[in-house]
CSV table of C-alpha atoms and ligand atoms in Angstrom, one decimal:
chain,number,residue,atom,x,y,z
A,1,MET,CA,78.7,184.5,116.0
A,2,PHE,CA,76.0,182.5,117.7
A,3,LEU,CA,76.3,178.7,117.4
A,4,THR,CA,73.7,176.2,118.7
A,5,GLU,CA,74.9,173.3,120.9
A,6,GLU,CA,74.6,171.0,117.8
A,7,GLU,CA,76.8,173.3,115.8
A,8,LYS,CA,79.4,173.5,118.6
A,9,ARG,CA,79.5,169.7,118.8
A,10,MET,CA,80.1,169.5,115.0
A,11,ARG,CA,82.8,172.2,115.3
A,12,ASP,CA,84.5,170.2,118.1
A,13,GLY,CA,84.6,167.0,116.1
A,14,ALA,CA,81.7,165.0,117.7
A,15,GLU,CA,80.6,164.0,114.2
A,16,GLY,CA,84.1,163.4,112.8
A,17,ASP,CA,87.0,165.3,111.3
A,18,ALA,CA,85.3,166.0,107.9
A,19,VAL,CA,82.2,167.5,109.6
A,20,ALA,CA,84.5,169.6,111.9
A,21,ALA,CA,86.4,170.9,108.9
A,22,ALA,CA,83.1,171.8,107.2
A,23,MET,CA,81.9,173.6,110.3
A,24,ASP,CA,85.2,175.4,110.6
A,25,LEU,CA,84.8,176.6,107.0
A,26,LEU,CA,81.2,177.8,107.6
A,27,ILE,CA,82.4,179.7,110.7
A,28,ARG,CA,85.2,181.4,108.8
A,29,TYR,CA,82.8,182.2,105.9
A,30,SER,CA,80.2,183.6,108.3
A,31,SER,CA,82.8,185.8,109.9
A,32,ALA,CA,83.8,187.2,106.5
A,33,LEU,CA,80.1,188.0,105.8
A,34,ASP,CA,79.3,189.3,109.3
A,35,ALA,CA,76.6,186.6,109.5
A,36,GLU,CA,75.3,186.3,113.1
A,37,ARG,CA,74.2,182.7,112.8
A,38,LEU,CA,73.7,179.7,110.5
A,39,CYS,CA,70.5,178.6,108.8
A,40,ASP,CA,69.3,175.0,108.8
A,41,ILE,CA,69.1,173.7,105.3
A,42,ARG,CA,68.1,170.4,103.7
A,43,ASN,CA,68.7,171.2,100.0
A,44,VAL,CA,72.2,171.6,98.5
A,45,ALA,CA,72.9,172.0,94.8
A,46,GLY,CA,76.6,172.1,94.2
A,47,THR,CA,79.4,170.6,92.2
A,48,MET,CA,81.7,167.8,93.1
A,49,THR,CA,82.1,165.7,90.0
A,50,GLN,CA,83.2,168.4,87.4
A,51,PRO,CA,86.6,167.2,86.0
A,52,SER,CA,89.6,169.4,86.1
A,53,PRO,CA,93.4,169.0,86.0
A,54,VAL,CA,93.7,169.9,89.7
A,55,LYS,CA,91.0,167.4,90.6
A,56,ALA,CA,92.8,164.7,88.6
A,57,ARG,CA,96.0,165.4,90.5
A,58,LEU,CA,94.3,165.3,93.9
A,59,VAL,CA,92.6,162.1,93.1
A,60,ALA,CA,95.9,160.6,92.0
A,61,GLU,CA,97.4,161.7,95.3
A,62,GLY,CA,94.7,160.7,97.8
A,63,GLY,CA,91.5,159.6,96.0
A,64,TRP,CA,88.2,161.4,96.0
A,65,ASP,CA,88.4,161.9,99.8
A,66,LYS,CA,91.4,164.1,99.2
A,67,ALA,CA,89.8,166.0,96.3
A,68,PHE,CA,86.7,166.7,98.4
A,69,ALA,CA,88.7,167.9,101.4
A,70,VAL,CA,90.8,170.3,99.3
A,71,ILE,CA,88.2,171.6,96.8
A,72,ASN,CA,84.9,171.3,98.6
A,73,LEU,CA,86.1,171.9,102.2
A,74,ASP,CA,89.2,174.0,101.7
A,75,SER,CA,91.1,171.7,104.0
A,76,ASP,CA,94.6,170.1,103.8
A,77,LEU,CA,93.8,167.5,106.4
A,78,ASP,CA,93.5,163.7,105.6
A,79,LEU,CA,89.8,163.3,105.8
A,80,THR,CA,87.4,160.5,105.2
A,81,ILE,CA,84.3,161.9,103.7
A,82,PRO,CA,81.0,160.7,105.3
A,83,PRO,CA,77.7,160.4,103.5
A,84,MET,CA,76.0,163.8,102.8
A,85,ALA,CA,74.0,164.9,105.8
A,86,VAL,CA,71.2,166.5,103.7
A,87,PRO,CA,69.8,165.9,100.2
A,88,THR,CA,72.4,167.1,97.8
A,89,CYS,CA,72.5,167.2,94.0
A,90,GLN,CA,75.2,167.6,91.4
A,91,LEU,CA,74.6,170.5,89.1
A,92,GLN,CA,75.9,170.6,85.5
A,93,HIS,CA,79.4,169.1,85.0
A,94,GLY,CA,81.4,167.7,82.1
A,95,PHE,CA,80.1,165.7,79.1
A,96,GLY,CA,79.4,162.0,79.6
A,97,ASP,CA,80.5,158.9,77.6
A,98,ASP,CA,77.7,159.3,75.1
A,99,SER,CA,79.4,162.5,73.9
A,100,ILE,CA,82.5,160.6,72.8
A,101,GLY,CA,82.9,161.0,69.0
A,102,VAL,CA,80.4,163.9,69.0
A,103,VAL,CA,81.9,166.6,71.3
A,104,PRO,CA,85.6,167.4,71.1
A,105,TYR,CA,86.1,166.9,74.8
A,106,PRO,CA,89.0,164.9,76.5
A,107,GLU,CA,88.1,161.3,77.1
A,108,ALA,CA,90.2,161.4,80.3
A,109,ASN,CA,87.7,163.9,81.7
A,110,VAL,CA,84.8,161.6,80.8
A,111,LEU,CA,86.5,158.7,82.7
A,112,LEU,CA,87.4,160.9,85.7
A,113,GLN,CA,83.8,162.1,85.9
A,114,ALA,CA,82.4,158.6,85.7
A,115,ASP,CA,84.7,157.7,88.6
A,116,ALA,CA,83.5,160.7,90.5
A,117,GLU,CA,79.8,159.9,89.9
A,118,ALA,CA,80.4,156.4,91.4
A,119,PHE,CA,82.1,157.9,94.5
A,120,TYR,CA,79.6,160.7,95.1
A,121,GLY,CA,76.6,158.5,94.3
A,122,ARG,CA,77.8,156.2,97.1
A,123,HIS,CA,77.9,159.2,99.4
A,124,GLY,CA,74.3,160.3,98.7
A,125,VAL,CA,74.8,162.9,95.9
A,126,ASN,CA,72.0,162.8,93.4
A,127,ILE,CA,73.6,163.1,90.0
A,128,LEU,CA,71.0,165.4,88.4
A,129,ALA,CA,73.8,166.8,86.2
A,130,THR,CA,71.9,169.9,85.1
A,131,CYS,CA,71.9,173.7,85.7
A,132,THR,CA,68.1,173.3,86.0
A,133,PRO,CA,67.6,171.0,89.0
A,134,TYR,CA,64.1,172.5,89.4
A,135,GLN,CA,63.1,170.8,86.1
A,136,VAL,CA,64.0,167.4,87.3
A,137,GLY,CA,62.6,167.0,90.7
A,138,ASN,CA,64.5,169.4,93.0
A,139,LEU,CA,61.8,171.9,93.8
A,140,PRO,CA,62.4,173.5,97.2
A,141,LEU,CA,59.2,174.9,98.8
A,142,ARG,CA,58.5,178.6,99.3
A,143,GLY,CA,60.5,179.9,102.3
A,144,GLU,CA,62.8,176.9,102.3
A,145,HIS,CA,66.5,177.7,103.0
A,146,CYS,CA,68.9,176.1,100.5
A,147,ALA,CA,72.5,176.2,99.5
A,148,TRP,CA,72.6,176.4,95.7
A,149,MET,CA,75.3,177.3,93.2
A,150,GLU,CA,74.7,178.2,89.5
A,151,SER,CA,73.4,181.7,89.0
A,152,SER,CA,70.5,180.8,86.7
A,153,ALA,CA,69.3,178.2,89.2
A,154,VAL,CA,69.7,180.5,92.2
A,155,ILE,CA,67.6,183.3,90.6
A,156,TYR,CA,64.9,180.7,89.7
A,157,ALA,CA,64.8,179.3,93.2
A,158,ASN,CA,64.5,182.7,94.9
A,159,SER,CA,62.2,184.4,92.5
A,160,VAL,CA,59.9,181.8,91.0
A,161,LEU,CA,59.8,179.2,93.8
A,162,GLY,CA,60.2,181.7,96.7
A,163,ALA,CA,63.0,179.5,98.2
A,164,ARG,CA,65.9,181.2,99.9
A,165,THR,CA,69.5,180.8,98.7
A,166,ASN,CA,72.5,183.0,98.0
A,167,CYS,CA,74.7,182.2,95.1
A,168,GLU,CA,77.0,179.8,96.9
A,169,GLY,CA,80.4,178.4,95.8
A,170,ILE,CA,82.0,175.0,95.6
A,171,ALA,CA,83.4,175.1,99.1
A,172,SER,CA,80.3,176.5,100.9
A,173,THR,CA,78.0,173.9,99.2
A,174,GLY,CA,80.5,171.2,100.1
A,175,ALA,CA,80.5,172.3,103.8
A,176,ALA,CA,76.7,172.7,103.7
A,177,SER,CA,76.3,169.1,102.3
A,178,LEU,CA,78.0,167.6,105.4
A,179,THR,CA,76.4,169.8,108.0
A,180,GLY,CA,73.0,171.0,106.8
A,181,LYS,CA,74.0,174.5,107.6
A,182,ILE,CA,74.8,177.7,105.7
A,183,PRO,CA,75.4,181.3,106.8
A,184,CYS,CA,72.1,183.1,107.4
A,185,TRP,CA,72.6,186.3,105.5
A,186,GLY,CA,71.6,188.0,102.2
A,187,ASN,CA,68.6,186.3,100.6
A,188,HIS,CA,67.9,184.1,103.6
A,189,ARG,CA,66.7,187.1,105.6
A,190,ASP,CA,63.2,188.6,105.2
A,191,GLU,CA,64.5,192.2,105.1
A,192,ASN,CA,66.7,191.5,102.1
A,193,ARG,CA,64.1,190.1,99.8
A,194,PHE,CA,62.3,193.2,98.7
A,195,GLY,CA,62.5,195.1,95.4
A,196,THR,CA,65.1,197.8,94.8
A,197,HIS,CA,64.5,198.9,91.2
A,198,LEU,CA,61.3,199.3,89.2
A,199,ILE,CA,61.2,198.5,85.5
A,200,ASP,CA,58.1,199.4,83.6
A,201,VAL,CA,57.4,197.8,80.2
A,202,ARG,CA,55.7,200.3,77.9
A,203,GLY,CA,54.9,200.7,74.2
A,204,GLN,CA,55.2,197.0,73.4
A,205,ARG,CA,54.2,193.7,75.0
A,206,VAL,CA,56.8,191.2,76.3
A,207,GLU,CA,55.4,187.8,75.5
A,208,SER,CA,57.8,185.7,73.4
A,209,PHE,CA,60.7,183.6,74.6
A,210,GLN,CA,63.1,185.9,72.9
A,211,ASP,CA,61.5,189.0,74.5
A,212,TRP,CA,61.7,187.6,78.0
A,213,GLY,CA,65.4,187.0,77.5
A,214,MET,CA,66.0,190.5,76.2
A,215,LEU,CA,64.0,192.0,79.1
A,216,GLY,CA,66.1,189.9,81.6
A,217,TYR,CA,69.3,191.2,80.0
A,218,PHE,CA,68.0,194.7,80.4
A,219,ALA,CA,66.9,194.1,84.0
A,220,GLY,CA,70.4,192.8,84.9
A,221,GLY,CA,72.0,195.9,83.5
A,222,VAL,CA,69.6,198.2,85.4
A,223,ALA,CA,69.6,196.3,88.8
A,224,GLY,CA,73.2,195.0,88.9
A,225,GLU,CA,73.2,192.7,92.0
A,226,ASP,CA,69.9,194.1,93.4
A,227,HIS,CA,66.3,193.2,92.9
A,228,PRO,CA,64.3,194.4,89.9
A,229,VAL,CA,60.5,194.5,90.0
A,230,ILE,CA,58.9,194.2,86.6
A,231,THR,CA,55.6,195.9,85.8
A,232,GLY,CA,53.7,197.0,82.7
A,233,SER,CA,52.9,195.2,79.5
A,234,VAL,CA,54.1,191.6,80.0
A,235,SER,CA,52.3,188.3,79.4
A,236,ARG,CA,52.0,185.6,82.0
A,237,PRO,CA,55.3,183.8,81.4
A,238,ASP,CA,55.8,180.0,81.6
A,239,LEU,CA,58.7,178.0,83.0
A,240,THR,CA,60.9,178.3,80.0
A,241,GLU,CA,60.4,182.1,79.7
A,242,LEU,CA,61.2,182.6,83.4
A,243,LYS,CA,64.2,180.3,83.0
A,244,HIS,CA,65.5,182.5,80.1
A,245,PHE,CA,64.6,185.8,81.8
A,246,GLY,CA,66.4,184.9,85.0
A,247,ALA,CA,69.5,183.5,83.3
A,248,ALA,CA,69.8,186.7,81.3
A,249,ALA,CA,69.4,188.9,84.4
A,250,ALA,CA,72.0,186.9,86.2
A,251,THR,CA,74.3,187.3,83.2
A,252,SER,CA,74.2,191.1,82.4
A,253,GLY,CA,74.1,191.8,86.2
A,254,GLY,CA,74.3,189.6,89.2
A,255,VAL,CA,70.6,189.4,90.0
A,256,GLU,CA,69.7,186.6,92.4
A,257,LEU,CA,66.1,187.7,93.1
A,258,TYR,CA,63.4,189.6,91.2
A,259,HIS,CA,59.7,190.1,91.5
A,260,ILE,CA,56.9,190.2,88.9
A,261,PRO,CA,53.8,191.4,90.8
A,262,GLY,CA,50.9,189.0,90.4
A,263,ILE,CA,53.1,186.3,89.0
A,264,THR,CA,56.1,185.5,91.4
A,265,PRO,CA,55.1,184.3,94.8
A,266,GLU,CA,56.5,187.0,97.2
A,267,ALA,CA,55.0,189.9,95.3
A,268,PRO,CA,51.2,189.8,95.1
A,269,THR,CA,51.2,193.5,94.3
A,270,VAL,CA,53.8,196.2,93.4
A,271,ALA,CA,53.4,197.6,96.9
A,272,ALA,CA,54.2,194.2,98.5
A,273,ALA,CA,57.3,193.9,96.3
A,274,PHE,CA,58.6,197.1,97.9
A,275,ASN,CA,57.4,196.1,101.4
A,276,GLY,CA,54.8,198.9,101.3
A,277,GLY,CA,57.6,201.5,101.3
A,278,THR,CA,58.6,204.2,98.9
A,279,GLN,CA,58.9,203.0,95.3
A,280,PRO,CA,61.8,204.0,93.2
A,281,GLN,CA,61.3,206.0,90.0
A,282,ALA,CA,60.5,203.6,87.2
A,283,VAL,CA,63.0,202.9,84.4
A,284,THR,CA,61.2,202.4,81.1
A,285,TYR,CA,61.7,199.3,78.9
A,286,GLY,CA,60.3,200.5,75.6
A,287,PRO,CA,60.9,199.7,71.9
A,288,ALA,CA,64.2,201.7,71.9
A,289,GLU,CA,65.5,199.7,74.9
A,290,ARG,CA,64.4,196.5,73.3
A,291,GLN,CA,66.2,197.4,70.1
A,292,ALA,CA,69.3,198.3,72.1
A,293,MET,CA,69.3,194.9,73.9
A,294,TYR,CA,69.0,193.1,70.5
A,295,GLU,CA,71.9,195.0,69.1
A,296,THR,CA,74.1,194.4,72.1
A,297,LEU,CA,73.4,190.6,72.0
A,298,ASN,CA,74.3,190.6,68.3
A,299,GLU,CA,77.3,192.9,68.4
A,300,ILE,CA,79.7,190.0,68.1
A,301,GLY,CA,78.1,188.7,64.9
A,302,SER,CA,79.5,189.8,61.5
A,303,SER,CA,79.7,186.7,59.2
A,304,PRO,CA,76.4,185.3,58.2
A,305,ASP,CA,77.9,181.8,57.7
A,306,VAL,CA,76.8,179.9,60.7
A,307,ASP,CA,78.8,176.7,61.7
A,308,PHE,CA,77.0,175.9,64.9
A,309,VAL,CA,73.6,176.3,66.4
A,310,LEU,CA,73.3,176.0,70.2
A,311,LEU,CA,70.0,175.6,72.0
A,312,GLY,CA,69.1,174.7,75.6
A,313,CYS,CA,70.7,177.3,77.8
A,314,PRO,CA,69.7,177.0,80.6
A,315,HIS,CA,69.1,173.3,79.9
A,316,ALA,CA,66.1,172.8,77.7
A,317,SER,CA,62.7,171.7,78.9
A,318,VAL,CA,61.1,168.7,77.2
A,319,ASP,CA,58.7,171.1,75.5
A,320,GLN,CA,61.6,173.1,74.0
A,321,ILE,CA,63.0,169.8,72.6
A,322,ARG,CA,59.6,169.0,71.2
A,323,GLN,CA,59.4,172.4,69.5
A,324,THR,CA,62.9,172.0,68.0
A,325,ALA,CA,61.9,168.6,66.7
A,326,ALA,CA,58.8,169.9,65.1
A,327,LEU,CA,60.8,172.7,63.3
A,328,LEU,CA,63.4,170.1,62.1
A,329,ASP,CA,60.9,167.4,61.1
A,330,GLY,CA,61.6,166.4,57.5
A,331,LYS,CA,64.5,168.8,57.1
A,332,ARG,CA,68.2,168.2,56.9
A,333,LEU,CA,71.0,170.4,58.4
A,334,SER,CA,73.3,172.2,56.2
A,335,PRO,CA,76.5,170.1,55.7
A,336,SER,CA,78.5,172.9,57.1
A,337,THR,CA,76.4,173.4,60.3
A,338,GLU,CA,75.9,171.4,63.5
A,339,LEU,CA,73.0,171.8,65.9
A,340,TRP,CA,73.2,170.8,69.6
A,341,ILE,CA,70.4,171.1,72.1
A,342,MET,CA,71.5,170.8,75.7
A,343,ALA,CA,69.1,169.1,78.2
A,344,PRO,CA,69.0,167.5,81.6
A,345,ARG,CA,69.7,163.8,81.1
A,346,ALA,CA,66.3,162.9,82.8
A,347,LEU,CA,64.5,165.0,80.2
A,348,LYS,CA,66.6,163.6,77.3
A,349,VAL,CA,65.2,160.2,78.3
A,350,MET,CA,61.7,161.6,78.0
A,351,ALA,CA,62.6,163.2,74.6
A,352,ASP,CA,64.0,159.8,73.5
A,353,ARG,CA,60.8,158.0,74.5
A,354,SER,CA,58.6,160.7,72.9
A,355,GLY,CA,60.4,160.3,69.6
A,356,TYR,CA,61.8,163.9,69.6
A,357,THR,CA,65.4,162.9,69.7
A,358,GLU,CA,65.0,160.6,66.7
A,359,VAL,CA,63.5,163.5,64.6
A,360,ILE,CA,66.3,165.8,65.6
A,361,GLU,CA,69.0,163.2,64.9
A,362,ARG,CA,67.4,162.3,61.6
A,363,ALA,CA,67.9,166.0,60.6
A,364,GLY,CA,71.5,165.8,61.7
A,365,GLY,CA,71.2,167.5,65.1
A,366,ARG,CA,72.0,166.2,68.6
A,367,VAL,CA,70.4,166.2,72.0
A,368,LEU,CA,73.2,166.3,74.5
A,369,ALA,CA,73.1,166.0,78.3
A,370,ASP,CA,75.0,166.9,81.5
A,371,SER,CA,77.0,169.9,80.3
A,372,CYS,CA,77.2,172.7,77.7
A,373,PRO,CA,79.8,174.4,75.5
A,374,ALA,CA,80.4,177.2,78.0
A,375,MET,CA,80.8,174.8,80.9
A,376,SER,CA,83.1,172.4,79.1
A,377,ARG,CA,84.7,174.8,76.7
A,378,ALA,CA,83.8,172.6,73.8
A,379,ALA,CA,82.1,173.3,70.5
A,380,PRO,CA,82.2,171.5,67.1
A,381,ARG,CA,85.7,171.6,65.7
A,382,GLY,CA,86.3,174.6,63.5
A,383,THR,CA,83.4,176.7,64.8
A,384,ARG,CA,83.9,180.4,64.0
A,385,VAL,CA,80.2,181.6,64.1
A,386,PHE,CA,77.4,180.3,66.2
A,387,ALA,CA,73.8,181.1,66.6
A,388,THR,CA,71.6,180.7,69.8
A,389,ASP,CA,68.3,181.6,71.2
A,390,SER,CA,69.9,182.1,74.7
A,391,ALA,CA,70.9,185.6,75.8
A,392,LYS,CA,73.3,183.9,78.3
A,393,GLN,CA,75.2,181.9,75.7
A,394,ALA,CA,75.3,184.9,73.3
A,395,HIS,CA,77.0,186.9,76.1
A,396,TYR,CA,79.5,184.3,77.3
A,397,LEU,CA,80.5,181.9,74.5
A,398,PRO,CA,82.2,184.5,72.3
A,399,ALA,CA,84.6,185.4,75.2
A,400,ILE,CA,85.1,181.7,76.2
A,401,LEU,CA,85.7,180.3,72.8
A,402,GLY,CA,86.7,183.3,70.7
A,403,ILE,CA,83.8,182.9,68.3
A,404,GLU,CA,81.1,185.1,66.8
A,405,ALA,CA,77.6,185.0,68.0
A,406,TRP,CA,74.1,185.6,66.6
A,407,PHE,CA,71.1,185.8,69.0
A,408,GLY,CA,67.6,185.2,67.7
A,409,THR,CA,64.4,183.1,67.9
A,410,LEU,CA,64.3,179.3,67.9
A,411,GLU,CA,62.8,179.5,64.4
A,412,GLU,CA,65.7,181.7,63.2
A,413,CYS,CA,68.3,179.4,64.8
A,414,VAL,CA,66.7,176.3,63.2
A,415,ASP,CA,66.7,178.1,59.9
A,416,ALA,CA,70.4,178.9,60.3
A,417,ALA,CA,71.1,175.2,61.0
A,418,VAL,CA,69.3,174.2,57.8
A,419,THR,CA,70.6,176.9,55.5
A,420,GLY,CA,74.0,177.5,57.1
A,421,ARG,CA,73.1,181.3,56.9
A,422,TRP,CA,72.0,183.8,59.5
A,423,ASN,CA,68.8,185.6,58.4
A,424,GLY,CA,67.6,186.8,61.8
A,425,ARG,CA,66.1,190.2,62.5
A,426,LEU,CA,64.1,191.8,65.2
A,427,ASN,CA,60.4,191.8,64.5
B,501,F3S,FE1,73.4,175.8,81.9
B,501,F3S,FE2,75.6,176.1,80.4
B,501,F3S,FE3,73.7,177.8,80.2
B,501,F3S,S1,75.5,175.4,82.5
B,501,F3S,S2,72.8,178.0,82.2
B,501,F3S,S3,73.5,175.6,79.6
B,501,F3S,S4,75.9,178.3,80.3
């Protein structure tokens, strides 16, 4: 592969052993991908602080330098980790100390993570602690090359922002953070960013948050790891609807990039979405397909007795927190049901200041930051049945925690939290 003089110097140790190990990893990774060169990047979203038993052992053996070398650089060498070379943020991780007594989550993990935050903060990692870095200030520009993890964030960056990233891993983002480089393949290249599948919405209008999630779930099933293009009867979506749509498409499939002509930035028209070439035959998303998505997302639900309501996947916007507070105002949760809404910590601060958190807590609910039940494998003790407005959580949490799931609207979820019963149905 082609390496610039700067990259050769990094490989040969001119910037220290840790950077050399990072460059070695990127060269091996590029070779496996047949990438011919590296891209310059200045935006990494990865994970360093997430606690795990392996990480705890490595830290006990050789501190955080050792943990970063093994986990984030795939190296057994004794390395001293320098400051990050480019702006780098921590995505979602475990729960923080304000979860103690609320979330059944090991206190040892909370302490390990706090230690990690101090180490990585000193090394220039911005602890955003959310799967939605684009909601809290990390907004790459159109065309900007990045190295991001987290499928729901990657699809948002590529499709809504027009930035360029593949779905990276812990080691590749670790190496990228010390070098400002990532293999230039896949979504980084112009020729790989066009539509591959056409989905035409007919016989109904997709305009609610729930409908955007179900359409995303359908699109992922149709496109797999390719690039769906959505046409037909859809409203102009907002940030939360695109967040839900993308997370769902990355869940039922492995979609990292989609286009909605006239709405997403790289597709002013349907023709542009397909680079002016032949368009594939459209797959219809009509009332029957909508009904099928609803039934699939509810197929794990059987008992109407709901123990737990989970909102905020991907992490909630402040407006979603406000809407939840408005629905809960003056109400009280059922004694047998808990409600958690997951949010970026920076937005929880806004919700606190705006009075939304107080209203939710007065009703018996919680606004929690940094993590989520799927990420940390933690739900209220004894949960057997949960309800959510997130297609992604309805898909994953039953498998992760062995519980039943109901998928519905925010209003239905809040009603379930207040009554303890699921009364959702597709309108
Ligand atoms: Fe975020 Fe957890 Fe959903 S990390 S995208 S809230 S599964």
